PDB file of C-alpha atoms in Angstrom:
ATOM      1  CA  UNK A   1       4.531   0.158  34.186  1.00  0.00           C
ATOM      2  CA  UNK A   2       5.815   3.778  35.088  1.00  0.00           C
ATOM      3  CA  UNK A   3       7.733   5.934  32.687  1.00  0.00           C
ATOM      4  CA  UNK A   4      10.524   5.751  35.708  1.00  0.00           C
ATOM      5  CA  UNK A   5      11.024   2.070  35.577  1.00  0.00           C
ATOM      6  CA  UNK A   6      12.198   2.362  31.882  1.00  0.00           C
ATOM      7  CA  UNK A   7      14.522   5.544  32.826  1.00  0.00           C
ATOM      8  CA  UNK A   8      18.200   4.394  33.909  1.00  0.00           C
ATOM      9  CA  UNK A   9      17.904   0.497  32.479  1.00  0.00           C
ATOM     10  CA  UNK A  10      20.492  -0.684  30.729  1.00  0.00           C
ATOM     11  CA  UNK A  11      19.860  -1.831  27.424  1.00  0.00           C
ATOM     12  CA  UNK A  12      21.151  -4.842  25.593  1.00  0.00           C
ATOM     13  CA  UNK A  13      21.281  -6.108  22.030  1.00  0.00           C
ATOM     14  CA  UNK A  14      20.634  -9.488  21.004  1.00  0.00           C
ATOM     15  CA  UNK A  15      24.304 -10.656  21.288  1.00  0.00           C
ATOM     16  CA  UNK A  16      23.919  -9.186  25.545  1.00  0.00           C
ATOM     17  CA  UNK A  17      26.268  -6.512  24.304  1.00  0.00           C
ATOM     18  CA  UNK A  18      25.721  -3.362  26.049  1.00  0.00           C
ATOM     19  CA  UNK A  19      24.473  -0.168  24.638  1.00  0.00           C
ATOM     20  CA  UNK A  20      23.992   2.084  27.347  1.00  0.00           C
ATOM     21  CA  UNK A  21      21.324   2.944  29.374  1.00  0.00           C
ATOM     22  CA  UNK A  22      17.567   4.771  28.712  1.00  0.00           C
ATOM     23  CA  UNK A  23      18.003   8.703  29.191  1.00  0.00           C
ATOM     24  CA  UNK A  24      14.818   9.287  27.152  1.00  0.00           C
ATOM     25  CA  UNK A  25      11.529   8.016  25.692  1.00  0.00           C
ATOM     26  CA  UNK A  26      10.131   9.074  22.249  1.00  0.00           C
ATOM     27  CA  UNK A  27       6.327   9.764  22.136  1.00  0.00           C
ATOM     28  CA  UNK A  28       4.098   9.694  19.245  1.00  0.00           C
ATOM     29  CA  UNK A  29       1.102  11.861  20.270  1.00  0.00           C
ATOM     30  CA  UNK A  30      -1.786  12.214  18.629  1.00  0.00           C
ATOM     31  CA  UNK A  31      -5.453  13.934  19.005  1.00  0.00           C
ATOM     32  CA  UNK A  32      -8.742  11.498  18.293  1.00  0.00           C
ATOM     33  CA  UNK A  33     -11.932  13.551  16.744  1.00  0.00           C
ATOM     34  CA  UNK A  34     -13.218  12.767  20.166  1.00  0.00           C
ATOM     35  CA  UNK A  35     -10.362  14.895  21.953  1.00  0.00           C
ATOM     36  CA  UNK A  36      -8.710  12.160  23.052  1.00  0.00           C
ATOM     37  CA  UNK A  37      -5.095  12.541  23.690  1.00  0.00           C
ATOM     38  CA  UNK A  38      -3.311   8.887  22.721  1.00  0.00           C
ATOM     39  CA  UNK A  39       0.210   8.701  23.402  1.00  0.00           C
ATOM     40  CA  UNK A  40       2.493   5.971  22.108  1.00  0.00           C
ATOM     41  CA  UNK A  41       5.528   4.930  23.019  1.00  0.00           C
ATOM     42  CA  UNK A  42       7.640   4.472  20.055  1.00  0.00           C
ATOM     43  CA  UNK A  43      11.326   4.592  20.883  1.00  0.00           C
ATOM     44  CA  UNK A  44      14.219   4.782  23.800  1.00  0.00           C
ATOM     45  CA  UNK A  45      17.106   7.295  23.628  1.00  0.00           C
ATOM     46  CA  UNK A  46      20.177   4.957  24.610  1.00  0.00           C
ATOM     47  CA  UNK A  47      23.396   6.839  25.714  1.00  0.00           C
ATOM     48  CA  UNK A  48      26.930   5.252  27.589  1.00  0.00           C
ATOM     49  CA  UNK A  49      27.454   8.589  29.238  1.00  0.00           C
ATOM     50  CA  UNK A  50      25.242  11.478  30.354  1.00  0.00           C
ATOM     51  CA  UNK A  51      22.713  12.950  28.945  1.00  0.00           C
ATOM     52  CA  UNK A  52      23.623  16.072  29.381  1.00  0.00           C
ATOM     53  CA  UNK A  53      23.620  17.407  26.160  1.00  0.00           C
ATOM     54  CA  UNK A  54      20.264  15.465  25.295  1.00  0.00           C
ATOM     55  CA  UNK A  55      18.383  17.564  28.197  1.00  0.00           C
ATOM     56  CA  UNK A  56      20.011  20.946  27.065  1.00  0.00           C
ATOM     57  CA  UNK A  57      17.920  20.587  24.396  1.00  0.00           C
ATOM     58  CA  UNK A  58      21.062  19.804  21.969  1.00  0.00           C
ATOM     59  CA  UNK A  59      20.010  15.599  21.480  1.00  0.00           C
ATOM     60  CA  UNK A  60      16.313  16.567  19.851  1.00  0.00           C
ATOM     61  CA  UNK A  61      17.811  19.433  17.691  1.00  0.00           C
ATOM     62  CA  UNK A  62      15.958  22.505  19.525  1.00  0.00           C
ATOM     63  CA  UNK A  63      18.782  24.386  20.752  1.00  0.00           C
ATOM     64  CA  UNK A  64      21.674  25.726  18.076  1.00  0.00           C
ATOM     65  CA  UNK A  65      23.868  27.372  19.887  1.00  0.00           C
ATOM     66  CA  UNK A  66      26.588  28.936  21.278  1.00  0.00           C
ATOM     67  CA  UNK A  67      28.385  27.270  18.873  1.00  0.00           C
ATOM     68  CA  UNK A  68      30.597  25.587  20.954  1.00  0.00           C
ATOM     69  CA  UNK A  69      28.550  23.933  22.820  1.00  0.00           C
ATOM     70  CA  UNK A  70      26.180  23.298  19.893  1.00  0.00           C
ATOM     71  CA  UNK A  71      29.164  21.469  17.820  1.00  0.00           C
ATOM     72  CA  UNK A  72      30.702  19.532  21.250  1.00  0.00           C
ATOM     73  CA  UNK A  73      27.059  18.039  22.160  1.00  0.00           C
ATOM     74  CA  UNK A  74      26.434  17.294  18.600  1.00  0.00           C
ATOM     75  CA  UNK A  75      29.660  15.523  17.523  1.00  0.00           C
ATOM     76  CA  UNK A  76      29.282  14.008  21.620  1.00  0.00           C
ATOM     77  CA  UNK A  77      25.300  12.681  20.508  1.00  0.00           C
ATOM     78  CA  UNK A  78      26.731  11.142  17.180  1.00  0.00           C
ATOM     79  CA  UNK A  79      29.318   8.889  18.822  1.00  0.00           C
ATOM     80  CA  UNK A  80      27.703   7.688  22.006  1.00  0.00           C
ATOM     81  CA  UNK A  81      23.845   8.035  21.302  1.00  0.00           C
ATOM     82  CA  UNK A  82      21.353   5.915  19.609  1.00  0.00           C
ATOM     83  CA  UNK A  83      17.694   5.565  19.404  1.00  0.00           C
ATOM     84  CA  UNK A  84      15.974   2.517  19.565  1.00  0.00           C
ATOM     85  CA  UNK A  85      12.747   1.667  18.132  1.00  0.00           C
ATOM     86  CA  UNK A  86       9.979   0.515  20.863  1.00  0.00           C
ATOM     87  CA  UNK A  87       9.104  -2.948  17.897  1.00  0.00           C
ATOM     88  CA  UNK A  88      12.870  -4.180  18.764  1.00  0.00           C
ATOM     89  CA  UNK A  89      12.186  -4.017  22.481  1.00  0.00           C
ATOM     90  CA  UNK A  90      11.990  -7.869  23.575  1.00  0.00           C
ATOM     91  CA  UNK A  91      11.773  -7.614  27.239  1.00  0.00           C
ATOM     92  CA  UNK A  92      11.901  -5.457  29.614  1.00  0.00           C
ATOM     93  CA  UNK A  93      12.940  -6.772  32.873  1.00  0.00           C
ATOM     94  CA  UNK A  94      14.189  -4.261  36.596  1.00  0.00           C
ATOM     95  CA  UNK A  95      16.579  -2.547  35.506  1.00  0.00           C
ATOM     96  CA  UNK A  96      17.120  -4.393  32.144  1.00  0.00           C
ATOM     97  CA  UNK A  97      15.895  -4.127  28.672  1.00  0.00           C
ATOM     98  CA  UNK A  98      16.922  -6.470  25.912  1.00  0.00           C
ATOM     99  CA  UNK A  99      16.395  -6.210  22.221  1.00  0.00           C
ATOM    100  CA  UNK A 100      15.834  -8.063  19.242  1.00  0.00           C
ATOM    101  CA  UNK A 101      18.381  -6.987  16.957  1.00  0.00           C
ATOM    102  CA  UNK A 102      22.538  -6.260  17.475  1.00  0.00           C
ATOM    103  CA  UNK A 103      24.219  -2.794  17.843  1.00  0.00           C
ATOM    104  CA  UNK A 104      25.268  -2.874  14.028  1.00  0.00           C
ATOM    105  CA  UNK A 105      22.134  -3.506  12.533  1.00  0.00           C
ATOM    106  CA  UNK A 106      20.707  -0.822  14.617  1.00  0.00           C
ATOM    107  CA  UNK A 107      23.736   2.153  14.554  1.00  0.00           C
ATOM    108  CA  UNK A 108      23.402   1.053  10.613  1.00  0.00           C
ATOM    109  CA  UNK A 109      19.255   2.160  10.746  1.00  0.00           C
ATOM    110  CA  UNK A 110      19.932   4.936  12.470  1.00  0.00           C
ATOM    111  CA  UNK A 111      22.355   6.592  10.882  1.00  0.00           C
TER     112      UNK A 111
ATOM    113  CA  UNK B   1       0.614  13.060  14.866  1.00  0.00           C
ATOM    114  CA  UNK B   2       3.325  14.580  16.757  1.00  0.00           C
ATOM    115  CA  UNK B   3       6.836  13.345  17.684  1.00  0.00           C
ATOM    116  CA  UNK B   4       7.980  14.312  21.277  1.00  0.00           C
ATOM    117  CA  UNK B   5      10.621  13.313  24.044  1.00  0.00           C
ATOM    118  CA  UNK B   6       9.220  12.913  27.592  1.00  0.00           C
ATOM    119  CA  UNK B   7      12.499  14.702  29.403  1.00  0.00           C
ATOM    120  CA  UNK B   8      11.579  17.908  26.743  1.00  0.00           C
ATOM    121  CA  UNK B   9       7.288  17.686  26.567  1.00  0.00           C
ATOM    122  CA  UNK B  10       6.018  15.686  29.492  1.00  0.00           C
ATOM    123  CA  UNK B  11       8.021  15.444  32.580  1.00  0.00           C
ATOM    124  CA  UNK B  12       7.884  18.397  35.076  1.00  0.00           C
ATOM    125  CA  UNK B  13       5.363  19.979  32.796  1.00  0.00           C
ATOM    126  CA  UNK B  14       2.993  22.312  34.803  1.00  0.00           C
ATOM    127  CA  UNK B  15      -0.776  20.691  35.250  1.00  0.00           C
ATOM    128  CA  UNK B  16      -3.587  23.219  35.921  1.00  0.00           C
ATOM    129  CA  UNK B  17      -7.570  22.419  36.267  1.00  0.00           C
ATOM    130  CA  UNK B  18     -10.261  23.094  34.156  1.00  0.00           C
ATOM    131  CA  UNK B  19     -10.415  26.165  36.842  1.00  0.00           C
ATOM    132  CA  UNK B  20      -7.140  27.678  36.199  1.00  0.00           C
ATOM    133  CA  UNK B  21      -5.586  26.000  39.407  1.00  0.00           C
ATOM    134  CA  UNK B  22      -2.462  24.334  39.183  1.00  0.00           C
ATOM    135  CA  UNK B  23      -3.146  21.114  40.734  1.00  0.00           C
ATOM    136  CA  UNK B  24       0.475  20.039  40.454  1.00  0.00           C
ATOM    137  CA  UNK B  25       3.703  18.887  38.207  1.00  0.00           C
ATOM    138  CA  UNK B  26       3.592  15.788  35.832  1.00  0.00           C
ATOM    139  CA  UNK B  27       6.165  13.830  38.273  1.00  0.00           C
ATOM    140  CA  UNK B  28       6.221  10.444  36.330  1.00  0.00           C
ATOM    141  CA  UNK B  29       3.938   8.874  33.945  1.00  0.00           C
ATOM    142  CA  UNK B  30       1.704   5.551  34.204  1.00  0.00           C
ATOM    143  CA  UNK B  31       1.865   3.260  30.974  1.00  0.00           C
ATOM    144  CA  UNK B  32       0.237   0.332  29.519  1.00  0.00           C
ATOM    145  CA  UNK B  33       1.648  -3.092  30.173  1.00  0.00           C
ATOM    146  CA  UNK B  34       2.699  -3.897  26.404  1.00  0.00           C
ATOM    147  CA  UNK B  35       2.878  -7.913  27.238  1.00  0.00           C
ATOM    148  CA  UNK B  36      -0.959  -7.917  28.377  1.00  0.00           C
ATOM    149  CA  UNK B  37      -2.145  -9.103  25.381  1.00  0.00           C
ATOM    150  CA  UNK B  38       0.844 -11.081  23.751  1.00  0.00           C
ATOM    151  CA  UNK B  39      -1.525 -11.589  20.312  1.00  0.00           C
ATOM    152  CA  UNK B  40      -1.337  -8.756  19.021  1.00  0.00           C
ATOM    153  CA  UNK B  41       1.882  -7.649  16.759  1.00  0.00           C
ATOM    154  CA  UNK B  42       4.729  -5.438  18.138  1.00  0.00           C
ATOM    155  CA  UNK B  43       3.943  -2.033  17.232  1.00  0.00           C
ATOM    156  CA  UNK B  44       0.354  -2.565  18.625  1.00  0.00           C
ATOM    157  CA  UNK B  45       1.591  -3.353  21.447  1.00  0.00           C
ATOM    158  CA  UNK B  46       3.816  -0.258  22.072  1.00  0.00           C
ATOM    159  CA  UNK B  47       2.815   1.006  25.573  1.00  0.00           C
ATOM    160  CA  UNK B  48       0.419   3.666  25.826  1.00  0.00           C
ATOM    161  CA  UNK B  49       0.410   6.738  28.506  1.00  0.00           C
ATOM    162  CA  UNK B  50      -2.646   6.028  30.907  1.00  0.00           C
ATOM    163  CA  UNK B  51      -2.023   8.288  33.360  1.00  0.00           C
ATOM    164  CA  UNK B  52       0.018  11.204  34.787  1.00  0.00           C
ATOM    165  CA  UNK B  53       1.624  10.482  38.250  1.00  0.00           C
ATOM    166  CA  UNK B  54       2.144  13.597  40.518  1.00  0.00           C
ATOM    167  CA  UNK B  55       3.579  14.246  43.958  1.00  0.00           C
ATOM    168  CA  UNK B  56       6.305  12.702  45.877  1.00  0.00           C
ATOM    169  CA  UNK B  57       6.204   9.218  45.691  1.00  0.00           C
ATOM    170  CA  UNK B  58       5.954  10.104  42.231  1.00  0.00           C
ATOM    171  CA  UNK B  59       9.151  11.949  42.053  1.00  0.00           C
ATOM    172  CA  UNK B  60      11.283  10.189  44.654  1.00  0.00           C
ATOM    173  CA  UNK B  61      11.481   6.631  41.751  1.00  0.00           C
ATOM    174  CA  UNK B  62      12.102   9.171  38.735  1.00  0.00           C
ATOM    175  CA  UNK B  63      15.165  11.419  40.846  1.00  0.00           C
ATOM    176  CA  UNK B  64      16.439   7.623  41.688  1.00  0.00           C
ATOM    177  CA  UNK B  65      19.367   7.683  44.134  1.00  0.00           C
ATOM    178  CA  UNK B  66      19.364   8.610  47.773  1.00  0.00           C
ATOM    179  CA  UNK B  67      17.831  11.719  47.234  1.00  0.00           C
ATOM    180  CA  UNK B  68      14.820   9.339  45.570  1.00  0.00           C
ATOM    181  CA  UNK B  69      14.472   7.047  48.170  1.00  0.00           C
ATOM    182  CA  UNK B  70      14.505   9.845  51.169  1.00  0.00           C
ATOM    183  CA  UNK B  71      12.051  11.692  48.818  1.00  0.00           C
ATOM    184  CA  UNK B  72       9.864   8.750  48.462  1.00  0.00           C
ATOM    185  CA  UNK B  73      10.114   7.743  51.971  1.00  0.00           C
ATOM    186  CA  UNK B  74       9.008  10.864  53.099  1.00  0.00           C
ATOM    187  CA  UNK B  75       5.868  11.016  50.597  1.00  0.00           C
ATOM    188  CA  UNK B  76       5.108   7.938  52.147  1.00  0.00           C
ATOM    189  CA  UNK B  77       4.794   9.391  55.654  1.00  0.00           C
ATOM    190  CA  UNK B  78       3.165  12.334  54.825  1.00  0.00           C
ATOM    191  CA  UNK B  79       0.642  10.289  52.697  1.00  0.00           C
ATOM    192  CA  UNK B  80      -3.072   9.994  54.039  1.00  0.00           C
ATOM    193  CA  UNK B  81      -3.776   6.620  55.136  1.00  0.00           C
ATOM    194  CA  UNK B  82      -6.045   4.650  53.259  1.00  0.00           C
ATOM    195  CA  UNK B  83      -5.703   6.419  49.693  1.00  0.00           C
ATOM    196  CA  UNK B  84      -3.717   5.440  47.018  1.00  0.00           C
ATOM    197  CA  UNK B  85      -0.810   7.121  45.973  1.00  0.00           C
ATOM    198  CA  UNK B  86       1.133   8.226  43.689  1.00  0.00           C
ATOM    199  CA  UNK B  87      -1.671  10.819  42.620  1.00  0.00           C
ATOM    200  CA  UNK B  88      -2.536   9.530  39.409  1.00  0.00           C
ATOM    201  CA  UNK B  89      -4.598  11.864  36.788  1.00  0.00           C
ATOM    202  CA  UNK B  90      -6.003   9.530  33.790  1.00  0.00           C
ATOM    203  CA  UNK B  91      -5.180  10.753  30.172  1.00  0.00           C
ATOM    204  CA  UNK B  92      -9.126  11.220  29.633  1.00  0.00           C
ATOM    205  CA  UNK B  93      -9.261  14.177  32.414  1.00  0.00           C
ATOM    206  CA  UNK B  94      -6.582  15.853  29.673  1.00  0.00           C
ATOM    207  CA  UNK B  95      -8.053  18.659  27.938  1.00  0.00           C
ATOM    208  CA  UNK B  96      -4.346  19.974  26.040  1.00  0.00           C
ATOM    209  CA  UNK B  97      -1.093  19.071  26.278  1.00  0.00           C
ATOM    210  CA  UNK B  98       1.966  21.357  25.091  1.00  0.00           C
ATOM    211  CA  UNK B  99       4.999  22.805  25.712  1.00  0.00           C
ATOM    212  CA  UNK B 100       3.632  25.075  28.324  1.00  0.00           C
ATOM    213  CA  UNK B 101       1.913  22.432  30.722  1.00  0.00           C
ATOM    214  CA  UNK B 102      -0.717  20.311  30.909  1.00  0.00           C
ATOM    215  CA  UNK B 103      -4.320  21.819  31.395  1.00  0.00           C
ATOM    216  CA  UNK B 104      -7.337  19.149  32.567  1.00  0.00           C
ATOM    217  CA  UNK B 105     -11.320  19.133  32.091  1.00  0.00           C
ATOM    218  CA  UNK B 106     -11.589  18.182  35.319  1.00  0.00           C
ATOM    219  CA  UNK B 107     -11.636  21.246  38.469  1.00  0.00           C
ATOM    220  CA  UNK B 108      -9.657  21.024  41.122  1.00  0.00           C
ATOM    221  CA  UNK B 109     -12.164  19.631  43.177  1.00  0.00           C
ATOM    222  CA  UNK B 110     -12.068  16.067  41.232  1.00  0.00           C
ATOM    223  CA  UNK B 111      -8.079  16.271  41.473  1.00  0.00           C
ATOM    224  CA  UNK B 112      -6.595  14.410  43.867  1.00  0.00           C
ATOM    225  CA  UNK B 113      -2.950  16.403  44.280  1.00  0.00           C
ATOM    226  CA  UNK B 114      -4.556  18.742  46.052  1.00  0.00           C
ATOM    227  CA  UNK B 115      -5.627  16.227  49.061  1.00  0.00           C
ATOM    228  CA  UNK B 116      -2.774  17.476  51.194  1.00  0.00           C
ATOM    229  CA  UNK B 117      -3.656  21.307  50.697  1.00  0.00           C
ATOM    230  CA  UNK B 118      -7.343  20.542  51.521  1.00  0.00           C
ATOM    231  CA  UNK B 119      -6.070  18.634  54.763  1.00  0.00           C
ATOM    232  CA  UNK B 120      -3.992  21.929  55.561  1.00  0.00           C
ATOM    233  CA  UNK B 121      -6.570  23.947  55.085  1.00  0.00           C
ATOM    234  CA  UNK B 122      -9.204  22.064  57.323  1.00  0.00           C
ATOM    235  CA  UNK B 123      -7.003  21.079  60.077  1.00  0.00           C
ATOM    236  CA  UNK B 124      -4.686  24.240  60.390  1.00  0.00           C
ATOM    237  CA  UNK B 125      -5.257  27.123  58.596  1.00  0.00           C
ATOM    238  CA  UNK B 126      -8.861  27.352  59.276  1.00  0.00           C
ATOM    239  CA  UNK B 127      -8.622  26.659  63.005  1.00  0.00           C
ATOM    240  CA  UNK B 128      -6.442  29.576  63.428  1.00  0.00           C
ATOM    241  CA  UNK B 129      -8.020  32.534  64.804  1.00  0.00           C
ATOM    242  CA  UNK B 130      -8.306  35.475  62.731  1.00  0.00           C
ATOM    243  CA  UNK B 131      -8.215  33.108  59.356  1.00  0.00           C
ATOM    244  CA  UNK B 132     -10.342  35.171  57.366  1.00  0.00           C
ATOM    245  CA  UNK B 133     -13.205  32.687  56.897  1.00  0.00           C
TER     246      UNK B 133
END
């Protein structure tokens, strides 16, 4: 599976609403004592618009201003973004990923 | 253990050899298939990176689009025949991994993004007269 395949899907709760569609994927990376790099996938970063804001740096909290900007792709992330966690990923199928769980339960987790 | 988004820490990130060469740009990634082993639990099974993809046929799925599929149609024709491709670096040839790019154990010899520079290098540059060698 390529990183590409997961960019762009659509993703769908477990009542087939849709949440939007995969602008990002959350690494957990980590160092063994042999210097082995392991990287885990551990989440998707669903938006229903573009990610604009989320590649300016604004969706992971690295960039702070100008202001403006700063409050309109904040306020803009916490209306139309959410994260989902990789364990509520059911399938993933071209162009398609479903879920486990519906858009309250997870808007409720990650908020 | 660190936290990081792929569009901020992996993609487009600079990779250079264990000889200071830059052997190319982290295009795409290869992961783990998280259904091959359907016994173990969920978070186990969370896919893992195996590999970082490079070059054009690489790029061309990731930019999506028309400009993806003319980019990825033209990798393909410019590919050497009989070698696999995307150019695929494993995660064990990774030596660090930051911000700043991706640097590799391996030299540039052992890299395979550099095919098409060696095949420039053999068939044109060093059959022109004057070329220095």
């Amino acid at each position: 599976m390529r990183g590409s395949e997961l960019i762009d899907c659509d993703v769908y709760d477990a009542d087939g609403k849709r949440l939007g569609a995969v602008h990002d994927l959350r690494f957990d990376l980590k160092w063994t004592r042999a210097h082995q790099l392991t990287c885990r996938l551990t989440g998707l970063e669903c938006r229903d618009s573009s990610a604009l804001g989320h590649r300016l740096g604004y969706g992971t909290g690295d960039m702070a201003g100008p202001w403006p900007l700063g409050m309109f792709f904040t306020r803009s992330r916490a209306r139309k973004s959410l994260t989902v966690e990789w364990r509520d990923v059911v399938s993933v199928e071209p162009g398609r990923i479903r879920l486990k769980r519906r858009v309250g339960e997870l808007r409720g987790e990650s908020s | 253990m660190t936290s990081v988004w792929a569009n901020h820490f992996i993609f487009d990130r600079v990779i250079t050899a264990a000889d200071g060469q830059h052997v190319g740009m982290v295009d795409d990634i290869e992961l783990s298939d998280p259904w091959d082993d359907a016994a173990q639990p969920a978070v186990e099974r969370a896919p893992e990176l195996t590999a970082l993809l490079s070059g054009p046929t690489a790029l061309g799925p990731r930019l999506g689009g028309r400009i993806g599929t003319w980019w990825l149609a033209l990798g393909r024709r410019l590919r050497p025949t009989g070698r696999g491709y995307p150019n695929r670096i494993p995660v064990e040839a990774v030596k660090t991994f930051d911000i700043r790019g991706v640097e590799l154990k391996i030299d540039t010899s052992e890299v395979a993004t550099r095919r098409l520079d060696d095949w420039i290098l053999e068939h044109i540059v060093l059959r022109i007269p004057g070329n220095g060698s």
